[in-house]
PDB file of C-alpha atoms in Angstrom:
ATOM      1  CA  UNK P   1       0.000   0.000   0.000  1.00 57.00           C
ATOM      2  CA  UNK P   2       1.476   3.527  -1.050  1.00 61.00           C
ATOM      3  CA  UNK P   3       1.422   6.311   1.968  1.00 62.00           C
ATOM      4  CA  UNK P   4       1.460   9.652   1.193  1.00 60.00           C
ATOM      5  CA  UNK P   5       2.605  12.734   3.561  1.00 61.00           C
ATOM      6  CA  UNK P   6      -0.384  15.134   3.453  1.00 58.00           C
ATOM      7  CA  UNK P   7      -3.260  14.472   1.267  1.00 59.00           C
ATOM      8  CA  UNK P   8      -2.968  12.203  -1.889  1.00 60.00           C
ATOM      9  CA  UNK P   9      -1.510  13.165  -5.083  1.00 56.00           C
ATOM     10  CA  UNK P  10      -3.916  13.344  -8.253  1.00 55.00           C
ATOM     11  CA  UNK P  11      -2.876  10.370  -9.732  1.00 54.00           C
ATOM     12  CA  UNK P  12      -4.538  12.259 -13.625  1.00 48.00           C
ATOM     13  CA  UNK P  13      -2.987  15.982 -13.078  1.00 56.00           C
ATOM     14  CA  UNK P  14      -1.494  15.727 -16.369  1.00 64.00           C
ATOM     15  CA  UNK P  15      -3.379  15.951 -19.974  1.00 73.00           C
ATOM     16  CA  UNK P  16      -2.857  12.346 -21.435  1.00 79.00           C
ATOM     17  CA  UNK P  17       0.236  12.139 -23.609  1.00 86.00           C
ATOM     18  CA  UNK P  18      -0.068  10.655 -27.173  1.00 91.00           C
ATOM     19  CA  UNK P  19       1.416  10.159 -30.370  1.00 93.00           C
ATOM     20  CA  UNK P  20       0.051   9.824 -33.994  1.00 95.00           C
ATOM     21  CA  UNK P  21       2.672   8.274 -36.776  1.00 96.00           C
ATOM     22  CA  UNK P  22       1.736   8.220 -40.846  1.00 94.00           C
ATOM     23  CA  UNK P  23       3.680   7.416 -43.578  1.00 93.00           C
ATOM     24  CA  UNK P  24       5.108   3.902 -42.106  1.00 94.00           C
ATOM     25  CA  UNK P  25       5.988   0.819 -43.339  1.00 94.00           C
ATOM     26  CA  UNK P  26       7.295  -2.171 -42.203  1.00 93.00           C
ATOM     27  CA  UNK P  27       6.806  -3.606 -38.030  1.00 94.00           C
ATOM     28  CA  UNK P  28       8.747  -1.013 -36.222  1.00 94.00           C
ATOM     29  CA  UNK P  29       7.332   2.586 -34.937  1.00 96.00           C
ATOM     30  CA  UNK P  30       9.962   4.867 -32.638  1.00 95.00           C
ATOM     31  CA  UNK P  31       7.920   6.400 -29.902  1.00 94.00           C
ATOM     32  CA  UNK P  32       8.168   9.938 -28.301  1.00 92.00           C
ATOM     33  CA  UNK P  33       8.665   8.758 -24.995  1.00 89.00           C
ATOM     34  CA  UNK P  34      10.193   5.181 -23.676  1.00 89.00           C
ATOM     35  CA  UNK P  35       8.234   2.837 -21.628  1.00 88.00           C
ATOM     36  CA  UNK P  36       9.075  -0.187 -19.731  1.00 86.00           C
ATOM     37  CA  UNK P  37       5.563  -2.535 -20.268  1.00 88.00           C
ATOM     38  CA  UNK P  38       2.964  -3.137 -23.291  1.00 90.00           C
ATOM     39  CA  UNK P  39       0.843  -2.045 -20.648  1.00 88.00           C
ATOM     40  CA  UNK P  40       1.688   1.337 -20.212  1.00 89.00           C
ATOM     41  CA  UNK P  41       0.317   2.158 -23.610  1.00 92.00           C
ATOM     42  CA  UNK P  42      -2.951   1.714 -25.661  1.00 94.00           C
ATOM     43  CA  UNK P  43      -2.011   1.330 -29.958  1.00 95.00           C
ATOM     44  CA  UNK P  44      -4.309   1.415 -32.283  1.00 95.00           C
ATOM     45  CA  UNK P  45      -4.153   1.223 -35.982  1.00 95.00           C
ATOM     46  CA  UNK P  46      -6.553   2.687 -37.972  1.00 95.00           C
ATOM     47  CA  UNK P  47      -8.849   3.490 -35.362  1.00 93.00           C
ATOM     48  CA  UNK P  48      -8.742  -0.354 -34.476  1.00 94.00           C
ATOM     49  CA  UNK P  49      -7.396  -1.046 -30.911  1.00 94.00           C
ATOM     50  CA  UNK P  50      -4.617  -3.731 -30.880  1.00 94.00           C
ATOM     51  CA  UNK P  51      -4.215  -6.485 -28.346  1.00 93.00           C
ATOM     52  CA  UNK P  52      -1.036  -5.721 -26.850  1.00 87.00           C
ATOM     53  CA  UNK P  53      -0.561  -9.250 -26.838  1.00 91.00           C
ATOM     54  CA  UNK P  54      -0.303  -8.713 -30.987  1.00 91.00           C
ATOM     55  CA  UNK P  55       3.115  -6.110 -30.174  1.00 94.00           C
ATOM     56  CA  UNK P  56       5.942  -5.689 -28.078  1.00 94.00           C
ATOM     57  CA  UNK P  57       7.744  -2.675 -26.811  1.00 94.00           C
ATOM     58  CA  UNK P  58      11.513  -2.103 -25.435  1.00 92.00           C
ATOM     59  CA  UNK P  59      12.379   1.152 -24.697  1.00 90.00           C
ATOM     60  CA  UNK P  60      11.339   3.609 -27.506  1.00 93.00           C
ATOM     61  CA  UNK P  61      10.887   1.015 -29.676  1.00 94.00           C
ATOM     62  CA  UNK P  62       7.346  -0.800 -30.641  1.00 95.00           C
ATOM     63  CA  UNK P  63       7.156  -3.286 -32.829  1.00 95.00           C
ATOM     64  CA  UNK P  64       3.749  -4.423 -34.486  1.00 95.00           C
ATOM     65  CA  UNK P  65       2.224  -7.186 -35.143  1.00 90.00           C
ATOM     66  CA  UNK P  66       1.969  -6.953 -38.836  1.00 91.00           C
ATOM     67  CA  UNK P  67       3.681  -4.862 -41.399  1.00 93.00           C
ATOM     68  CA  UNK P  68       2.413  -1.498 -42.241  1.00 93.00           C
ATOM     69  CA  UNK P  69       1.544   0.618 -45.593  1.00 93.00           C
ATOM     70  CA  UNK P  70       2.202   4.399 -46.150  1.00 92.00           C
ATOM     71  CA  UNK P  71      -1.221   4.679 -45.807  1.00 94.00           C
ATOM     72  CA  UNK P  72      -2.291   3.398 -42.393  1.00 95.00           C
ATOM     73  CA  UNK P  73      -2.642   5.649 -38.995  1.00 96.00           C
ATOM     74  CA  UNK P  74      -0.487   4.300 -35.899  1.00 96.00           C
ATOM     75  CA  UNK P  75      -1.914   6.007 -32.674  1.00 96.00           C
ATOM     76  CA  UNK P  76      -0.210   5.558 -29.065  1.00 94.00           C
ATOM     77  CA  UNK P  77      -1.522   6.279 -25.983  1.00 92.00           C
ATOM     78  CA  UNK P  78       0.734   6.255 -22.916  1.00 90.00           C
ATOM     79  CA  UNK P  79      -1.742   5.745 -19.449  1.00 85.00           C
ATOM     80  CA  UNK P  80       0.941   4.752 -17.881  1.00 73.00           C
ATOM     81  CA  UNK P  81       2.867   7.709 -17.625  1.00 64.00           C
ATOM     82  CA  UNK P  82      -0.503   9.454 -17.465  1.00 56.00           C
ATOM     83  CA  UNK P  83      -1.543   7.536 -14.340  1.00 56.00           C
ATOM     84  CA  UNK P  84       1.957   7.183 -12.862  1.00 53.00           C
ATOM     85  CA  UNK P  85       2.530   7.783  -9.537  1.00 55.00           C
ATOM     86  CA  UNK P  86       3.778  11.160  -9.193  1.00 60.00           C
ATOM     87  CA  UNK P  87       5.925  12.519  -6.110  1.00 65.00           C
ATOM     88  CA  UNK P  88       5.354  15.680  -4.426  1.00 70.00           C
ATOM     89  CA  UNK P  89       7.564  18.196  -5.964  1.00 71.00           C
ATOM     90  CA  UNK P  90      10.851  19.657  -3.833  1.00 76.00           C
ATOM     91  CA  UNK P  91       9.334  21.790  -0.608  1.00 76.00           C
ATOM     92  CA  UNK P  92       6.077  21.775  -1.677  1.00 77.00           C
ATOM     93  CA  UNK P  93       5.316  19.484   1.651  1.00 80.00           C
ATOM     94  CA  UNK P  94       4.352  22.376   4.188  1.00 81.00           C
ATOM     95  CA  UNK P  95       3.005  22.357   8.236  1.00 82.00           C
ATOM     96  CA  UNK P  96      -0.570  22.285   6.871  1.00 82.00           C
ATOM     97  CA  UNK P  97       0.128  19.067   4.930  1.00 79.00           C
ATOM     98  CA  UNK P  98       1.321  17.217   7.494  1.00 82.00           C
ATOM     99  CA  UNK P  99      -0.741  15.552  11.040  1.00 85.00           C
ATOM    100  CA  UNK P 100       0.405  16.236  13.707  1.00 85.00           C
ATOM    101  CA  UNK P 101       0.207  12.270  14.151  1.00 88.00           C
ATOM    102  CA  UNK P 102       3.597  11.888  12.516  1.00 86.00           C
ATOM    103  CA  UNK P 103       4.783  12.277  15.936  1.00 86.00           C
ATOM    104  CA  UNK P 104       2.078  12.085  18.567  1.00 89.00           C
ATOM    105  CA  UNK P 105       0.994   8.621  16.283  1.00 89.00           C
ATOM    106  CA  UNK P 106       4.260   7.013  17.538  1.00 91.00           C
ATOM    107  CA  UNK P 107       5.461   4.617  20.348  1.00 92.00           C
ATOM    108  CA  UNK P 108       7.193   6.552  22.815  1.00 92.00           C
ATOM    109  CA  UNK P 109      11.105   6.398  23.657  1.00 91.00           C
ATOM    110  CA  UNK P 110      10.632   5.639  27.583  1.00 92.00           C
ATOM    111  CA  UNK P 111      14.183   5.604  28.242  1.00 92.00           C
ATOM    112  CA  UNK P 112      17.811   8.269  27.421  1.00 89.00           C
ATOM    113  CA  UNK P 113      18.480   7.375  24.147  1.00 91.00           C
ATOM    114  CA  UNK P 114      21.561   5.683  22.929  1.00 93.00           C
ATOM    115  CA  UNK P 115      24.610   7.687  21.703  1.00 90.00           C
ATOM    116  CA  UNK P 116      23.934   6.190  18.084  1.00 93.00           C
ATOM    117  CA  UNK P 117      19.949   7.031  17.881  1.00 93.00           C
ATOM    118  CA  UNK P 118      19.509   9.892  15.388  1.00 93.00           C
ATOM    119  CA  UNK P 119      17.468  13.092  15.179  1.00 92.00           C
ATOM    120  CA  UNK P 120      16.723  15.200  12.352  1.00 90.00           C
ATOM    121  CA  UNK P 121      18.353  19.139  12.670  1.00 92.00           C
ATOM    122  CA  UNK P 122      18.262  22.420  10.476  1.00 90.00           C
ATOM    123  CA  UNK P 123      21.955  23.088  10.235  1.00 92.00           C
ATOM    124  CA  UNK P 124      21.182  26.780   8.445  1.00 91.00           C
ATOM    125  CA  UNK P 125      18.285  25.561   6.663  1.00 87.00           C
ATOM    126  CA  UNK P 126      19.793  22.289   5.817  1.00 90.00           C
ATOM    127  CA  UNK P 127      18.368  19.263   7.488  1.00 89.00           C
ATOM    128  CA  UNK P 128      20.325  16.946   8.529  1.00 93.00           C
ATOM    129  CA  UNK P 129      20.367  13.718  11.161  1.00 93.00           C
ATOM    130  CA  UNK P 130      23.036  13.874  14.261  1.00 94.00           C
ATOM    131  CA  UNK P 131      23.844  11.439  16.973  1.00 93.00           C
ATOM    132  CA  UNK P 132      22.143  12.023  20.218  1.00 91.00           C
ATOM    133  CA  UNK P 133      25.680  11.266  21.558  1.00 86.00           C
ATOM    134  CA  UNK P 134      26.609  15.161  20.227  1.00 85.00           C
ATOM    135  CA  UNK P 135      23.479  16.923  22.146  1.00 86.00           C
ATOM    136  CA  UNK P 136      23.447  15.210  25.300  1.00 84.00           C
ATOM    137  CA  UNK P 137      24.866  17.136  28.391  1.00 82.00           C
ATOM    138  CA  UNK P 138      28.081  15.531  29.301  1.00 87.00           C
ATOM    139  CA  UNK P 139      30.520  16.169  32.294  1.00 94.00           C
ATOM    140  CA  UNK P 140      32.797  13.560  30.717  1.00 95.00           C
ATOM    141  CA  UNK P 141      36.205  13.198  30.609  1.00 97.00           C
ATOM    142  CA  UNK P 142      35.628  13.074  34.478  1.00 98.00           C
ATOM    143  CA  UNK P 143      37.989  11.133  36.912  1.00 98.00           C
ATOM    144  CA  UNK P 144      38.368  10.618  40.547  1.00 98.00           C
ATOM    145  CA  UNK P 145      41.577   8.791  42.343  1.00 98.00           C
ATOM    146  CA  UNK P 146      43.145   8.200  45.831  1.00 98.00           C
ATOM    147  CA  UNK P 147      46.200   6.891  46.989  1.00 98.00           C
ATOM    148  CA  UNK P 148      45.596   3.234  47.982  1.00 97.00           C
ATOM    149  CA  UNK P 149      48.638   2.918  49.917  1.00 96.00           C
ATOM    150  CA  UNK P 150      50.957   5.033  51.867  1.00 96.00           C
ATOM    151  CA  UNK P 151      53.426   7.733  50.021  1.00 96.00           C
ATOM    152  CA  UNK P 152      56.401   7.666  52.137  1.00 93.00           C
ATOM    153  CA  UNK P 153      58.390  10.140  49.884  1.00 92.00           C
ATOM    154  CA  UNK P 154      56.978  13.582  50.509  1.00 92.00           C
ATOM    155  CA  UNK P 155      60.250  15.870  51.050  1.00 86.00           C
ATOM    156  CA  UNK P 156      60.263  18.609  53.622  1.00 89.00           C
ATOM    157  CA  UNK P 157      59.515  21.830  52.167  1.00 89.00           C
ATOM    158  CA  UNK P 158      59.001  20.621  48.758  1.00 90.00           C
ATOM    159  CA  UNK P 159      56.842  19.848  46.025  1.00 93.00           C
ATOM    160  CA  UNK P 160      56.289  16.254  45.449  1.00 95.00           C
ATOM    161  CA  UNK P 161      54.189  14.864  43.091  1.00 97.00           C
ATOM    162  CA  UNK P 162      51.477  12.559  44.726  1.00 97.00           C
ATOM    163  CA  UNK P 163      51.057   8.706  43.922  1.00 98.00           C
ATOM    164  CA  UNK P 164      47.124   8.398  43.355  1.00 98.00           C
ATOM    165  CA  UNK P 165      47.133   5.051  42.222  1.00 98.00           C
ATOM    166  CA  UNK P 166      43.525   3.532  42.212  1.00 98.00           C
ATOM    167  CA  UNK P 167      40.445   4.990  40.004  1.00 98.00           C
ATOM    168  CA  UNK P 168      37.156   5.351  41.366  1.00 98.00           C
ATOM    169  CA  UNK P 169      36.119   6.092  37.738  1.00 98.00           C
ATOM    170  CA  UNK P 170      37.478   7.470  34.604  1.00 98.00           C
ATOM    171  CA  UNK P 171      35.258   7.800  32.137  1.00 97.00           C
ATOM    172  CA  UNK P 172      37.691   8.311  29.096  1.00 97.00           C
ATOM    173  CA  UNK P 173      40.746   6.564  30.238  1.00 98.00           C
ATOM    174  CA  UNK P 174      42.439  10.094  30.586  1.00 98.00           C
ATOM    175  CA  UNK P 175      44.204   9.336  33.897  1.00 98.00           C
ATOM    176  CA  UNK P 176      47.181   7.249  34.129  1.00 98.00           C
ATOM    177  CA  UNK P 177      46.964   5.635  37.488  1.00 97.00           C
ATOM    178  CA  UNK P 178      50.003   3.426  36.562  1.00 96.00           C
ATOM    179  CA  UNK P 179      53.562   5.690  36.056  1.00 95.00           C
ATOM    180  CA  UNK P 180      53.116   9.391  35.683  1.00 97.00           C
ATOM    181  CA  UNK P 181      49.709   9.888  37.726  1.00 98.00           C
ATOM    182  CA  UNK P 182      48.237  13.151  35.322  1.00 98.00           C
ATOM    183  CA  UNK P 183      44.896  13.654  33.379  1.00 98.00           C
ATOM    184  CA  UNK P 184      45.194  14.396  29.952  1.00 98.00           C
ATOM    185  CA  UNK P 185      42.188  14.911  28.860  1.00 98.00           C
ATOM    186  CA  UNK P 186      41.312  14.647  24.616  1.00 97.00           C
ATOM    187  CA  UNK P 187      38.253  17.090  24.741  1.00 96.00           C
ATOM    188  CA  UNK P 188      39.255  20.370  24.978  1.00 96.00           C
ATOM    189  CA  UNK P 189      37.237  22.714  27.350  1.00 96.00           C
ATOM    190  CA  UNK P 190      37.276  24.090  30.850  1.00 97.00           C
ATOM    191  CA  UNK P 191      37.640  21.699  33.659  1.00 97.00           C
ATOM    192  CA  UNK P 192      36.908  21.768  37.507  1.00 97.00           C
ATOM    193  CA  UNK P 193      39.716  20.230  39.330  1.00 96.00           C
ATOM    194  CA  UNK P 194      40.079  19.123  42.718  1.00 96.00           C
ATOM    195  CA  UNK P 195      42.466  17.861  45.037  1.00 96.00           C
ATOM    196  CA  UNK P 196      42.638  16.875  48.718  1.00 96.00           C
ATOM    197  CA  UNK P 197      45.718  15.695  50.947  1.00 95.00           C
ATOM    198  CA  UNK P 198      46.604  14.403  54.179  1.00 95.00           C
ATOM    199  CA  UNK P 199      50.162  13.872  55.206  1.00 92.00           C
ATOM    200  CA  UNK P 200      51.682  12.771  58.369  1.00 91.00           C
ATOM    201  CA  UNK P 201      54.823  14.451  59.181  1.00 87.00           C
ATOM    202  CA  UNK P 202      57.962  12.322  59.881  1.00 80.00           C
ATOM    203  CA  UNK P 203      56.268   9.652  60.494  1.00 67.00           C
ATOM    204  CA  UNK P 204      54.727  10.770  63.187  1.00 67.00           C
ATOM    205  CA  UNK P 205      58.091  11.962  64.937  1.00 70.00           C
ATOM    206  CA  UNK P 206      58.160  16.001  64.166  1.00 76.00           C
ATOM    207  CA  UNK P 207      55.024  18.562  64.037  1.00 81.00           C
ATOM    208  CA  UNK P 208      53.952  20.453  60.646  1.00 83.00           C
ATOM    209  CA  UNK P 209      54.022  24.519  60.265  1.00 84.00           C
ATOM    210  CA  UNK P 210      52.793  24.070  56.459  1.00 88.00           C
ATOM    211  CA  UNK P 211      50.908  22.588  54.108  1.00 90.00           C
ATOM    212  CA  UNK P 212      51.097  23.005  50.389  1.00 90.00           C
ATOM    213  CA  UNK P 213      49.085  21.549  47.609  1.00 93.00           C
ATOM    214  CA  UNK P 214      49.293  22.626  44.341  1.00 93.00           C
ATOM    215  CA  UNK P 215      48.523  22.046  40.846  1.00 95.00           C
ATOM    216  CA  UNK P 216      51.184  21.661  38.178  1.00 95.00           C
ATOM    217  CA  UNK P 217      50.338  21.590  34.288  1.00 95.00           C
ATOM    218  CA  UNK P 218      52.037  20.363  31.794  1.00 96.00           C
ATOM    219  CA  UNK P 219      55.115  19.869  34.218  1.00 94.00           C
ATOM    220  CA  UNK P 220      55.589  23.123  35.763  1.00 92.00           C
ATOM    221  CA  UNK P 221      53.761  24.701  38.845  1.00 88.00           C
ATOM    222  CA  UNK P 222      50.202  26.791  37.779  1.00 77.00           C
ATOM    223  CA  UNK P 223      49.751  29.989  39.386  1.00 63.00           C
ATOM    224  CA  UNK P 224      46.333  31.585  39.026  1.00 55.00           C
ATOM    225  CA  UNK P 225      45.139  30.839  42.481  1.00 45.00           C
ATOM    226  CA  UNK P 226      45.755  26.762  41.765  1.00 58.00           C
ATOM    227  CA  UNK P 227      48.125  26.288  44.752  1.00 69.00           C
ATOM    228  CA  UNK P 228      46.863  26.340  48.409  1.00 75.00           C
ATOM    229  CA  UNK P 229      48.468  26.125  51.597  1.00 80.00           C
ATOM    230  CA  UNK P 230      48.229  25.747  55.590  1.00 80.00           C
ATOM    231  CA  UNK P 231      50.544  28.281  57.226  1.00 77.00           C
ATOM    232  CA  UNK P 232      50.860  28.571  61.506  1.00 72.00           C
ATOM    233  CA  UNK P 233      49.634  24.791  61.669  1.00 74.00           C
ATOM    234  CA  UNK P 234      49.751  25.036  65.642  1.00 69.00           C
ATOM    235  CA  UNK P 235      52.080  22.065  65.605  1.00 69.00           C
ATOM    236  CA  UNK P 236      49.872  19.585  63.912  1.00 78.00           C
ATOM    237  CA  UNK P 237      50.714  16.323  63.188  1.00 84.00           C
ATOM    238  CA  UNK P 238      48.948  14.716  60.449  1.00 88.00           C
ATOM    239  CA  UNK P 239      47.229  17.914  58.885  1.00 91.00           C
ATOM    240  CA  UNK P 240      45.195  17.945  55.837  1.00 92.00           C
ATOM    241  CA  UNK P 241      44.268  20.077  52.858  1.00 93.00           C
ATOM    242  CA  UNK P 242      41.824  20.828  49.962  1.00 94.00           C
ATOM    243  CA  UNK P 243      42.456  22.512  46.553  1.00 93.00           C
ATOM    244  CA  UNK P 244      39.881  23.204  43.957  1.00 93.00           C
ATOM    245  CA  UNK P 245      40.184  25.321  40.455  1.00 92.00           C
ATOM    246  CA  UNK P 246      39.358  25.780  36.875  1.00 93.00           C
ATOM    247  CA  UNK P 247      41.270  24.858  34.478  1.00 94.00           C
ATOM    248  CA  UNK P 248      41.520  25.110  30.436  1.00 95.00           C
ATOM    249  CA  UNK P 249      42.530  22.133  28.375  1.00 97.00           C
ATOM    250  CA  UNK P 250      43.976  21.830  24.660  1.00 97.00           C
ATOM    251  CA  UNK P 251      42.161  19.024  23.803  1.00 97.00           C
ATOM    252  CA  UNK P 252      45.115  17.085  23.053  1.00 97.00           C
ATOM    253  CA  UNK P 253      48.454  17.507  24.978  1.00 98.00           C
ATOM    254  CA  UNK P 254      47.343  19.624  28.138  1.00 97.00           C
ATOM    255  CA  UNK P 255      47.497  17.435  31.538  1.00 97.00           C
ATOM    256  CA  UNK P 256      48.099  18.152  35.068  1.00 96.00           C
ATOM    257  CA  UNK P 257      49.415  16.310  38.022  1.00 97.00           C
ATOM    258  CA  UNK P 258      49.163  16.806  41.834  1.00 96.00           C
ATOM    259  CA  UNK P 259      51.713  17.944  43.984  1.00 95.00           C
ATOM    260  CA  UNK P 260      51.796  18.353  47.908  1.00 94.00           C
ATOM    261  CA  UNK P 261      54.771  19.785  50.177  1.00 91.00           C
ATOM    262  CA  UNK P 262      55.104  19.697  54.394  1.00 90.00           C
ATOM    263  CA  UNK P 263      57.053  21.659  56.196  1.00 88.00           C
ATOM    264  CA  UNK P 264      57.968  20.679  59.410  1.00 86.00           C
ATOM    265  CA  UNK P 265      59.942  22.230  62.661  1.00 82.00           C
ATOM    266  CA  UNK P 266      62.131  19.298  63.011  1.00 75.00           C
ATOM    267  CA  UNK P 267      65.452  17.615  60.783  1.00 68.00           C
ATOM    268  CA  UNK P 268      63.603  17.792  57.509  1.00 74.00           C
ATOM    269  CA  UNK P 269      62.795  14.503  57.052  1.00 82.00           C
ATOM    270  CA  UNK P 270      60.452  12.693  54.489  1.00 89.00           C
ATOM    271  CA  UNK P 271      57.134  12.607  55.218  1.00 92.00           C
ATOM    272  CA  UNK P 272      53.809  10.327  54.424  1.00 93.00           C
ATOM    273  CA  UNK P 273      50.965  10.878  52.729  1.00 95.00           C
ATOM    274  CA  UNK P 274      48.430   8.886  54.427  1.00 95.00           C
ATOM    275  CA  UNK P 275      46.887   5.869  52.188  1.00 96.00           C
ATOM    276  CA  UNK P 276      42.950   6.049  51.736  1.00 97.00           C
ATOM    277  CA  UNK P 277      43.155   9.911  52.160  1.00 96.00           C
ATOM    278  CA  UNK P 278      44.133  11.752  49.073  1.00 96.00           C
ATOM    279  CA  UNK P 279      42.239  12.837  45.969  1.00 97.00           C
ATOM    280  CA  UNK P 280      42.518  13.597  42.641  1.00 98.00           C
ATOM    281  CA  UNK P 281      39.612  14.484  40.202  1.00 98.00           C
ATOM    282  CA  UNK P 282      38.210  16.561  37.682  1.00 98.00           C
ATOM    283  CA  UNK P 283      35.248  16.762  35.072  1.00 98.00           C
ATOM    284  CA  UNK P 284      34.614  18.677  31.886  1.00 97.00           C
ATOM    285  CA  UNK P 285      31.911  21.784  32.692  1.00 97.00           C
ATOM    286  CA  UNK P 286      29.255  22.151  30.697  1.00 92.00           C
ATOM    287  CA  UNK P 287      27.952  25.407  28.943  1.00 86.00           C
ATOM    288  CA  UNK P 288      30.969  27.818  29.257  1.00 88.00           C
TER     289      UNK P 288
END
């Protein structure tokens, strides 16, 4: 069954096409316009319809059943491209042609659709289908990680970069938990980073008067408010910190890492940064 946006196409719009042929001889006639079936035209001969089981037809060419004189009248009618179906012509399909069914009449999505279903969008007049996986709202990349173990190697009064070494998530394998701990992320954008840090100093053998923790990008130390620090700790012993910011990425070859420092009253030895308490994480933010 043929379906039709909007109402039906006259299926007779067109005045019936025809041809009329004197002078032959011989089988053959060469019509005006090809068709594909003896039954897409009507011949007769002078004024006598023909069986169209009596000719053939190929194309342009028909071919009679009998041979002709330079007398006789060869008439051709073509219904078939009279009563062909005929499409609606380019944009001629308009909001009053078309129920409001087309969309209401369907079954429902009940559910976020997959990355891969498509939609149709006017990209400057143009339509066009797109993934739904390039409109959805999307924090990814996003990561979080912690230090699973003990860091033992945090010099006094310097920056050390922190051993995170187990993911709670990472949605676009952009953190390397394994040998250089940073998040590169390949979707360029602004990011909100976050970092959190507790370190014991000297192994529990000397007090802390500072804290650092501080973001370093693409290898060296970022300024911009991304470093923060505990100063006058009252002699604390296993302090600990927070450090949030926003950060741009590249898209390709930006990454940071994070670094923490202690400085303690006593002989300057290493201190530990206490497994199960740090943090590293960020996500993409959407909209800016």
């Amino acid at each position: 069954m043929t379906k039709y946006i909007g109402s039906q196409p006259a299926t007779s719009f067109e005045a019936v096409k025809k041809d009329r042929f004197t002078g032959l001889t011989g089988t053959g006639v060469t019509l005006s316009h090809s068709v594909s079936s003896v039954q897409d035209i009507v011949v007769w001969v002078n004024n006598v319809k023909q069986d169209y089981n009596n000719y053939t037809v190929s194309g342009t060419a028909l071919t009679l059943g009998g041979s002709l004189v330079s007398s006789d009248v060869v008439q051709v009618l073509y219904v078939g491209r009279t009563f062909q179906t005929v499409n609606p012509s380019a944009a001629s399909v308009g909001n009053n042609e078309v129920a409001s069914t087309i969309i209401t009449g369907q079954t429902a999505l009940a559910a976020t659709p997959d990355d891969t279903d498509e939609l149709l969008i006017s990209d400057a007049g143009t339509l066009k289908r797109i993934d739904y996986s390039y409109l959805k709202a999307s924090n990814a990349p996003a990561f979080q990680a912690y230090n699973s173990s003990d860091q033992s190697s945090i010099g006094d009064n310097t920056y050390t970069k922190l051993i995170l070494n187990t993911e709670l998530y990472d949605t676009d394998s952009a953190y390397d938990n394994s040998s250089n701990y940073r998040f590169t992320p390949q979707t360029a954008g602004k990011y909100y980073c976050y970092g959190q840090v507790t370190i014991t100093a000297h192994n529990g053998n000397d007090d802390a008067k500072e804290l650092g923790l501080k973001f370093y990008k693409n290898g060296s130390a970022a300024t911009n408010l991304l470093r923060q620090s505990l100063y006058n700790l009252g002699y604390q012993n296993t302090p600990s910190l927070t450090l949030s910011a926003v950060i741009d990425f590249n898209g390709s070859s930006d990454y940071i890492e994070l670094y923490a420092k202690i400085n303690t009253v006593g002989n300057g030895a290493n201190s530990t940064a206490v497994a199960n308490e740090s943090r590293f994480g960020a996500y993409k933010l959407i909209g800016v």
